[in-house]
C-alpha cells in the first residue's frame, strides 16, 4: 500500500501475480450499458464464464440494503463498477441533481458493500471530465483536483471524483485493491442515440443518417465546432479494463484514451463521410461548447503495455453498422 498522499498510477503497484482464473466469479455492475456490455462480450470471448449479471429489475443499485445483501451472499472475486448515470452535455447540464445523486449512491453502495463482503478487487470506471477545465494538455493523472471543473458537468464530475477517493481511501485504510480508470469520450454498440440525452458522436451519427435519408442540405452541430475531443471505441475500453484486471495492478488511477483528439467540426466531417451524407454543416451557437479540450495523457497505460487499436474512422464505421442493425 502506498504512503504517498495520493495513489495515482503507480507502476510499483504492478504485481506479476495473476489473481484470477477463468472460473473466478466476476460481477459486472451495469452490464447492459455501453461499457458494461463490452466488458461482458470480451470476458466471455476470453473464456471467463462465471459472470454475475443483474438487471435493474433484479438488483436496484441505488438501494443500499439490496446491494449489500447481494454482495454478502455472492462474494464475487472481482467487480467491474461500470454502472452509472451518463449522458451528454445537455443531459448533464439539465439533470444536475440526478447525475450527482445517482452516481454517488451507486458508488457508495457498491464500494462500501464490496469492502463489507470482503471483496478485495474492484475496477471503478470514471470519466475524463473529472479533471480541471483549464488544465494543461494532454491531461496527466496527477492534475486531478488542481483547479475548477467545467460547469456543464460539474455534478457528475464531483460524483466520479468521490468514487476515485472512495477507492483510494478504502485501499489506504483497509488494504483493498480498488483501481480507477478514467476513459475519454466513448462510443460504440449499445450507445445512447437520443438526440437530447446523448454524447456528440452518437448524436452526429443519427443526425447524419436521418439527414441522408430525408435528403437534407445541412446538418446542425451544437456549439462552435471548435472544442476538441478524444474518442475511444468501447471495445478498446473493455480491453483496457480486462488488461488491468489481469495485470494484477492493485491501486491507482489510469487514464484510458487514444492519445489524439479532433475538433467537433472534424468529427462531424468524418461522421458525414462514413455515413455518406453530402451536405453542409450549420453551427448552433445557442448550445454550449463545454470544456475547450480534454485530451488524456495515456503514458501510464502505455508503460504497462496497453494501447488503443481502433482508428476513429474504423470505429465510426463499426458504430454506424451497429446503429443500422440495432436502432429502430
Ligand atoms: P462533453 O464532452 O461532456 O462536452 O459532452 P458531449 O459529447 O455531449 O459534447 C461534446 C461537444 O460536442 C460539445 O462541444 C457539444 O456542444 C458538441 N456537440 C455538437 N453537436 C452535438 C450534438 O448533437 N449533441 C451533443 N451531445 N453534443 C454536440
PDB file of N, CA, C and O and ligand atoms in Angstrom, residues 87-92 128-129 150 152-153 185 194-204 207 219-229 231 264 267 283-284 287-291 294, ligand 1:
ATOM      1  N   UNK A  87     -24.517  10.749 -19.688  1.00  0.00           N
ATOM      2  CA  UNK A  87     -25.200  11.487 -20.741  1.00  0.00           C
ATOM      3  C   UNK A  87     -24.305  12.575 -21.294  1.00  0.00           C
ATOM      4  O   UNK A  87     -23.203  12.804 -20.789  1.00  0.00           O
ATOM      5  N   UNK A  88     -24.791  13.230 -22.320  1.00  0.00           N
ATOM      6  CA  UNK A  88     -24.019  14.278 -22.973  1.00  0.00           C
ATOM      7  C   UNK A  88     -24.180  15.627 -22.278  1.00  0.00           C
ATOM      8  O   UNK A  88     -24.752  15.718 -21.191  1.00  0.00           O
ATOM      9  N   UNK A  89     -23.719  16.638 -22.959  1.00  0.00           N
ATOM     10  CA  UNK A  89     -23.613  17.974 -22.363  1.00  0.00           C
ATOM     11  C   UNK A  89     -24.985  18.502 -21.929  1.00  0.00           C
ATOM     12  O   UNK A  89     -25.112  19.089 -20.842  1.00  0.00           O
ATOM     13  N   UNK A  90     -26.018  18.277 -22.723  1.00  0.00           N
ATOM     14  CA  UNK A  90     -27.341  18.799 -22.379  1.00  0.00           C
ATOM     15  C   UNK A  90     -27.911  18.063 -21.162  1.00  0.00           C
ATOM     16  O   UNK A  90     -28.408  18.691 -20.217  1.00  0.00           O
ATOM     17  N   UNK A  91     -27.824  16.738 -21.164  1.00  0.00           N
ATOM     18  CA  UNK A  91     -28.369  15.947 -20.050  1.00  0.00           C
ATOM     19  C   UNK A  91     -27.638  16.272 -18.751  1.00  0.00           C
ATOM     20  O   UNK A  91     -28.267  16.497 -17.713  1.00  0.00           O
ATOM     21  N   UNK A  92     -26.317  16.350 -18.805  1.00  0.00           N
ATOM     22  CA  UNK A  92     -25.530  16.658 -17.606  1.00  0.00           C
ATOM     23  C   UNK A  92     -25.876  18.018 -17.039  1.00  0.00           C
ATOM     24  O   UNK A  92     -25.927  18.217 -15.828  1.00  0.00           O
ATOM     25  N   UNK A 128     -13.190  11.315 -18.071  1.00  0.00           N
ATOM     26  CA  UNK A 128     -12.146  12.339 -18.206  1.00  0.00           C
ATOM     27  C   UNK A 128     -12.628  13.717 -17.759  1.00  0.00           C
ATOM     28  O   UNK A 128     -11.819  14.631 -17.604  1.00  0.00           O
ATOM     29  N   UNK A 129     -13.948  13.886 -17.514  1.00  0.00           N
ATOM     30  CA  UNK A 129     -14.432  15.208 -17.089  1.00  0.00           C
ATOM     31  C   UNK A 129     -14.113  15.497 -15.627  1.00  0.00           C
ATOM     32  O   UNK A 129     -14.422  16.567 -15.129  1.00  0.00           O
ATOM     33  N   UNK A 150     -15.236  22.046 -15.239  1.00  0.00           N
ATOM     34  CA  UNK A 150     -16.162  22.545 -16.246  1.00  0.00           C
ATOM     35  C   UNK A 150     -17.572  22.569 -15.626  1.00  0.00           C
ATOM     36  O   UNK A 150     -17.988  21.598 -14.995  1.00  0.00           O
ATOM     37  N   UNK A 152     -20.680  22.656 -17.016  1.00  0.00           N
ATOM     38  CA  UNK A 152     -21.810  21.900 -17.576  1.00  0.00           C
ATOM     39  C   UNK A 152     -21.922  20.484 -16.999  1.00  0.00           C
ATOM     40  O   UNK A 152     -23.008  19.914 -16.993  1.00  0.00           O
ATOM     41  N   UNK A 153     -20.812  19.916 -16.543  1.00  0.00           N
ATOM     42  CA  UNK A 153     -20.918  18.562 -15.968  1.00  0.00           C
ATOM     43  C   UNK A 153     -20.292  18.453 -14.592  1.00  0.00           C
ATOM     44  O   UNK A 153     -19.898  17.374 -14.156  1.00  0.00           O
ATOM     45  N   UNK A 185     -13.960  10.177 -24.045  1.00  0.00           N
ATOM     46  CA  UNK A 185     -15.315  10.010 -24.606  1.00  0.00           C
ATOM     47  C   UNK A 185     -15.407   8.677 -25.341  1.00  0.00           C
ATOM     48  O   UNK A 185     -14.633   8.427 -26.264  1.00  0.00           O
ATOM     49  N   UNK A 194     -30.314   9.019 -28.320  1.00  0.00           N
ATOM     50  CA  UNK A 194     -31.347  10.026 -28.087  1.00  0.00           C
ATOM     51  C   UNK A 194     -30.725  11.411 -28.283  1.00  0.00           C
ATOM     52  O   UNK A 194     -29.702  11.730 -27.671  1.00  0.00           O
ATOM     53  N   UNK A 195     -31.324  12.244 -29.128  1.00  0.00           N
ATOM     54  CA  UNK A 195     -30.635  13.477 -29.533  1.00  0.00           C
ATOM     55  C   UNK A 195     -30.415  14.464 -28.394  1.00  0.00           C
ATOM     56  O   UNK A 195     -29.454  15.232 -28.417  1.00  0.00           O
ATOM     57  N   UNK A 196     -31.269  14.439 -27.373  1.00  0.00           N
ATOM     58  CA  UNK A 196     -31.056  15.369 -26.259  1.00  0.00           C
ATOM     59  C   UNK A 196     -30.170  14.772 -25.168  1.00  0.00           C
ATOM     60  O   UNK A 196     -29.434  15.476 -24.495  1.00  0.00           O
ATOM     61  N   UNK A 197     -30.251  13.450 -25.000  1.00  0.00           N
ATOM     62  CA  UNK A 197     -29.525  12.823 -23.885  1.00  0.00           C
ATOM     63  C   UNK A 197     -28.127  12.364 -24.233  1.00  0.00           C
ATOM     64  O   UNK A 197     -27.297  12.151 -23.357  1.00  0.00           O
ATOM     65  N   UNK A 198     -27.842  12.235 -25.528  1.00  0.00           N
ATOM     66  CA  UNK A 198     -26.618  11.538 -25.917  1.00  0.00           C
ATOM     67  C   UNK A 198     -25.384  12.436 -25.935  1.00  0.00           C
ATOM     68  O   UNK A 198     -25.466  13.651 -25.851  1.00  0.00           O
ATOM     69  N   UNK A 199     -24.242  11.778 -26.116  1.00  0.00           N
ATOM     70  CA  UNK A 199     -22.983  12.475 -26.368  1.00  0.00           C
ATOM     71  C   UNK A 199     -22.913  12.837 -27.852  1.00  0.00           C
ATOM     72  O   UNK A 199     -23.732  12.397 -28.657  1.00  0.00           O
ATOM     73  N   UNK A 200     -21.873  13.594 -28.196  1.00  0.00           N
ATOM     74  CA  UNK A 200     -21.800  14.150 -29.543  1.00  0.00           C
ATOM     75  C   UNK A 200     -21.693  13.083 -30.640  1.00  0.00           C
ATOM     76  O   UNK A 200     -22.359  13.194 -31.679  1.00  0.00           O
ATOM     77  N   UNK A 201     -20.877  12.048 -30.432  1.00  0.00           N
ATOM     78  CA  UNK A 201     -20.635  11.136 -31.559  1.00  0.00           C
ATOM     79  C   UNK A 201     -21.892  10.358 -31.968  1.00  0.00           C
ATOM     80  O   UNK A 201     -22.264  10.381 -33.156  1.00  0.00           O
ATOM     81  N   UNK A 202     -22.607   9.712 -31.023  1.00  0.00           N
ATOM     82  CA  UNK A 202     -23.843   9.057 -31.450  1.00  0.00           C
ATOM     83  C   UNK A 202     -24.865  10.048 -32.002  1.00  0.00           C
ATOM     84  O   UNK A 202     -25.597   9.719 -32.948  1.00  0.00           O
ATOM     85  N   UNK A 203     -24.914  11.261 -31.441  1.00  0.00           N
ATOM     86  CA  UNK A 203     -25.861  12.263 -31.951  1.00  0.00           C
ATOM     87  C   UNK A 203     -25.557  12.575 -33.411  1.00  0.00           C
ATOM     88  O   UNK A 203     -26.462  12.644 -34.254  1.00  0.00           O
ATOM     89  N   UNK A 204     -24.280  12.733 -33.738  1.00  0.00           N
ATOM     90  CA  UNK A 204     -23.922  13.073 -35.118  1.00  0.00           C
ATOM     91  C   UNK A 204     -24.180  11.906 -36.073  1.00  0.00           C
ATOM     92  O   UNK A 204     -24.600  12.121 -37.214  1.00  0.00           O
ATOM     93  N   UNK A 207     -27.903  12.099 -36.644  1.00  0.00           N
ATOM     94  CA  UNK A 207     -28.283  13.275 -37.436  1.00  0.00           C
ATOM     95  C   UNK A 207     -27.867  13.110 -38.897  1.00  0.00           C
ATOM     96  O   UNK A 207     -28.612  13.449 -39.816  1.00  0.00           O
ATOM     97  N   UNK A 219     -26.602  19.768 -41.826  1.00  0.00           N
ATOM     98  CA  UNK A 219     -26.665  19.046 -40.552  1.00  0.00           C
ATOM     99  C   UNK A 219     -26.299  20.036 -39.444  1.00  0.00           C
ATOM    100  O   UNK A 219     -25.307  20.765 -39.568  1.00  0.00           O
ATOM    101  N   UNK A 220     -27.082  20.050 -38.367  1.00  0.00           N
ATOM    102  CA  UNK A 220     -26.807  21.028 -37.301  1.00  0.00           C
ATOM    103  C   UNK A 220     -25.909  20.445 -36.219  1.00  0.00           C
ATOM    104  O   UNK A 220     -26.198  19.385 -35.662  1.00  0.00           O
ATOM    105  N   UNK A 221     -24.823  21.172 -35.965  1.00  0.00           N
ATOM    106  CA  UNK A 221     -23.862  20.805 -34.922  1.00  0.00           C
ATOM    107  C   UNK A 221     -24.025  21.801 -33.782  1.00  0.00           C
ATOM    108  O   UNK A 221     -24.115  23.004 -34.035  1.00  0.00           O
ATOM    109  N   UNK A 222     -24.072  21.323 -32.542  1.00  0.00           N
ATOM    110  CA  UNK A 222     -24.184  22.233 -31.394  1.00  0.00           C
ATOM    111  C   UNK A 222     -22.863  22.963 -31.165  1.00  0.00           C
ATOM    112  O   UNK A 222     -21.780  22.384 -31.318  1.00  0.00           O
ATOM    113  N   UNK A 223     -22.975  24.208 -30.723  1.00  0.00           N
ATOM    114  CA  UNK A 223     -21.790  24.989 -30.361  1.00  0.00           C
ATOM    115  C   UNK A 223     -21.057  25.499 -31.592  1.00  0.00           C
ATOM    116  O   UNK A 223     -21.607  25.565 -32.696  1.00  0.00           O
ATOM    117  N   UNK A 224     -19.783  25.830 -31.379  1.00  0.00           N
ATOM    118  CA  UNK A 224     -18.990  26.445 -32.451  1.00  0.00           C
ATOM    119  C   UNK A 224     -18.275  25.416 -33.336  1.00  0.00           C
ATOM    120  O   UNK A 224     -17.735  25.775 -34.389  1.00  0.00           O
ATOM    121  N   UNK A 225     -18.218  24.172 -32.886  1.00  0.00           N
ATOM    122  CA  UNK A 225     -17.466  23.143 -33.628  1.00  0.00           C
ATOM    123  C   UNK A 225     -15.981  23.195 -33.317  1.00  0.00           C
ATOM    124  O   UNK A 225     -15.209  22.357 -33.794  1.00  0.00           O
ATOM    125  N   UNK A 226     -15.563  24.155 -32.495  1.00  0.00           N
ATOM    126  CA  UNK A 226     -14.126  24.332 -32.230  1.00  0.00           C
ATOM    127  C   UNK A 226     -13.570  23.511 -31.062  1.00  0.00           C
ATOM    128  O   UNK A 226     -12.367  23.240 -31.037  1.00  0.00           O
ATOM    129  N   UNK A 227     -14.413  23.125 -30.071  1.00  0.00           N
ATOM    130  CA  UNK A 227     -13.832  22.323 -28.988  1.00  0.00           C
ATOM    131  C   UNK A 227     -13.216  21.037 -29.522  1.00  0.00           C
ATOM    132  O   UNK A 227     -13.649  20.534 -30.575  1.00  0.00           O
ATOM    133  N   UNK A 228     -12.209  20.546 -28.810  1.00  0.00           N
ATOM    134  CA  UNK A 228     -11.566  19.301 -29.239  1.00  0.00           C
ATOM    135  C   UNK A 228     -11.937  18.177 -28.274  1.00  0.00           C
ATOM    136  O   UNK A 228     -12.036  18.398 -27.060  1.00  0.00           O
ATOM    137  N   UNK A 229     -12.156  17.002 -28.830  1.00  0.00           N
ATOM    138  CA  UNK A 229     -12.460  15.832 -28.015  1.00  0.00           C
ATOM    139  C   UNK A 229     -11.688  14.629 -28.548  1.00  0.00           C
ATOM    140  O   UNK A 229     -11.406  14.529 -29.750  1.00  0.00           O
ATOM    141  N   UNK A 231     -11.810  10.434 -28.799  1.00  0.00           N
ATOM    142  CA  UNK A 231     -12.854   9.398 -28.831  1.00  0.00           C
ATOM    143  C   UNK A 231     -12.236   8.003 -28.843  1.00  0.00           C
ATOM    144  O   UNK A 231     -11.339   7.721 -29.647  1.00  0.00           O
ATOM    145  N   UNK A 264     -14.686  19.238 -32.988  1.00  0.00           N
ATOM    146  CA  UNK A 264     -16.043  18.733 -33.235  1.00  0.00           C
ATOM    147  C   UNK A 264     -16.379  18.874 -34.723  1.00  0.00           C
ATOM    148  O   UNK A 264     -17.033  18.004 -35.298  1.00  0.00           O
ATOM    149  N   UNK A 267     -14.785  16.011 -36.442  1.00  0.00           N
ATOM    150  CA  UNK A 267     -15.559  14.807 -36.128  1.00  0.00           C
ATOM    151  C   UNK A 267     -16.803  14.738 -37.009  1.00  0.00           C
ATOM    152  O   UNK A 267     -17.102  13.685 -37.597  1.00  0.00           O
ATOM    153  N   UNK A 283     -23.771  25.584 -37.532  1.00  0.00           N
ATOM    154  CA  UNK A 283     -23.381  25.583 -36.116  1.00  0.00           C
ATOM    155  C   UNK A 283     -24.411  26.344 -35.289  1.00  0.00           C
ATOM    156  O   UNK A 283     -24.665  27.529 -35.550  1.00  0.00           O
ATOM    157  N   UNK A 284     -24.999  25.670 -34.311  1.00  0.00           N
ATOM    158  CA  UNK A 284     -25.990  26.290 -33.434  1.00  0.00           C
ATOM    159  C   UNK A 284     -25.277  26.802 -32.181  1.00  0.00           C
ATOM    160  O   UNK A 284     -25.080  26.060 -31.210  1.00  0.00           O
ATOM    161  N   UNK A 287     -26.147  26.666 -28.285  1.00  0.00           N
ATOM    162  CA  UNK A 287     -25.807  25.495 -27.459  1.00  0.00           C
ATOM    163  C   UNK A 287     -24.399  25.666 -26.892  1.00  0.00           C
ATOM    164  O   UNK A 287     -23.521  26.216 -27.571  1.00  0.00           O
ATOM    165  N   UNK A 288     -24.155  25.134 -25.678  1.00  0.00           N
ATOM    166  CA  UNK A 288     -22.820  25.332 -25.078  1.00  0.00           C
ATOM    167  C   UNK A 288     -21.735  24.482 -25.745  1.00  0.00           C
ATOM    168  O   UNK A 288     -22.018  23.401 -26.272  1.00  0.00           O
ATOM    169  N   UNK A 289     -20.512  25.006 -25.704  1.00  0.00           N
ATOM    170  CA  UNK A 289     -19.345  24.264 -26.199  1.00  0.00           C
ATOM    171  C   UNK A 289     -18.817  23.295 -25.148  1.00  0.00           C
ATOM    172  O   UNK A 289     -18.161  22.308 -25.474  1.00  0.00           O
ATOM    173  N   UNK A 290     -19.032  23.637 -23.877  1.00  0.00           N
ATOM    174  CA  UNK A 290     -18.431  22.833 -22.801  1.00  0.00           C
ATOM    175  C   UNK A 290     -16.947  23.112 -22.706  1.00  0.00           C
ATOM    176  O   UNK A 290     -16.469  24.166 -23.135  1.00  0.00           O
ATOM    177  N   UNK A 291     -16.226  22.156 -22.197  1.00  0.00           N
ATOM    178  CA  UNK A 291     -14.789  22.349 -21.985  1.00  0.00           C
ATOM    179  C   UNK A 291     -14.075  22.464 -23.343  1.00  0.00           C
ATOM    180  O   UNK A 291     -14.455  21.789 -24.298  1.00  0.00           O
ATOM    181  N   UNK A 294     -10.100  18.194 -23.836  1.00  0.00           N
ATOM    182  CA  UNK A 294      -9.762  17.256 -22.754  1.00  0.00           C
ATOM    183  C   UNK A 294      -9.086  16.013 -23.334  1.00  0.00           C
ATOM    184  O   UNK A 294      -9.681  14.959 -23.436  1.00  0.00           O
TER     185      UNK A 294
HETATM  186  P1  LIG B   1     -18.896  16.747 -23.305  1.00  0.00           P
HETATM  187  O1  LIG B   1     -17.697  16.051 -23.878  1.00  0.00           O
HETATM  188  O2  LIG B   1     -19.119  16.473 -21.846  1.00  0.00           O
HETATM  189  O3  LIG B   1     -18.884  18.226 -23.600  1.00  0.00           O
HETATM  190  O4  LIG B   1     -20.213  16.111 -23.956  1.00  0.00           O
HETATM  191  P2  LIG B   1     -20.819  15.938 -25.437  1.00  0.00           P
HETATM  192  O5  LIG B   1     -20.263  14.717 -26.069  1.00  0.00           O
HETATM  193  O6  LIG B   1     -22.296  15.982 -25.258  1.00  0.00           O
HETATM  194  O7  LIG B   1     -20.403  17.232 -26.271  1.00  0.00           O
HETATM  195  C1  LIG B   1     -19.122  17.403 -26.807  1.00  0.00           C
HETATM  196  C2  LIG B   1     -19.090  18.613 -27.699  1.00  0.00           C
HETATM  197  O8  LIG B   1     -19.819  18.339 -28.904  1.00  0.00           O
HETATM  198  C3  LIG B   1     -19.708  19.892 -27.118  1.00  0.00           C
HETATM  199  O9  LIG B   1     -18.921  20.988 -27.550  1.00  0.00           O
HETATM  200  C4  LIG B   1     -21.068  19.929 -27.801  1.00  0.00           C
HETATM  201  O10 LIG B   1     -21.625  21.232 -27.870  1.00  0.00           O
HETATM  202  C5  LIG B   1     -20.706  19.408 -29.182  1.00  0.00           C
HETATM  203  N1  LIG B   1     -21.825  18.908 -29.989  1.00  0.00           N
HETATM  204  C6  LIG B   1     -22.046  19.240 -31.294  1.00  0.00           C
HETATM  205  N2  LIG B   1     -23.167  18.674 -31.732  1.00  0.00           N
HETATM  206  C7  LIG B   1     -23.671  17.943 -30.708  1.00  0.00           C
HETATM  207  C8  LIG B   1     -24.828  17.123 -30.582  1.00  0.00           C
HETATM  208  O11 LIG B   1     -25.629  16.972 -31.490  1.00  0.00           O
HETATM  209  N3  LIG B   1     -25.015  16.512 -29.382  1.00  0.00           N
HETATM  210  C9  LIG B   1     -24.125  16.653 -28.347  1.00  0.00           C
HETATM  211  N4  LIG B   1     -24.355  15.991 -27.206  1.00  0.00           N
HETATM  212  N5  LIG B   1     -23.049  17.451 -28.438  1.00  0.00           N
HETATM  213  C10 LIG B   1     -22.811  18.085 -29.608  1.00  0.00           C
END
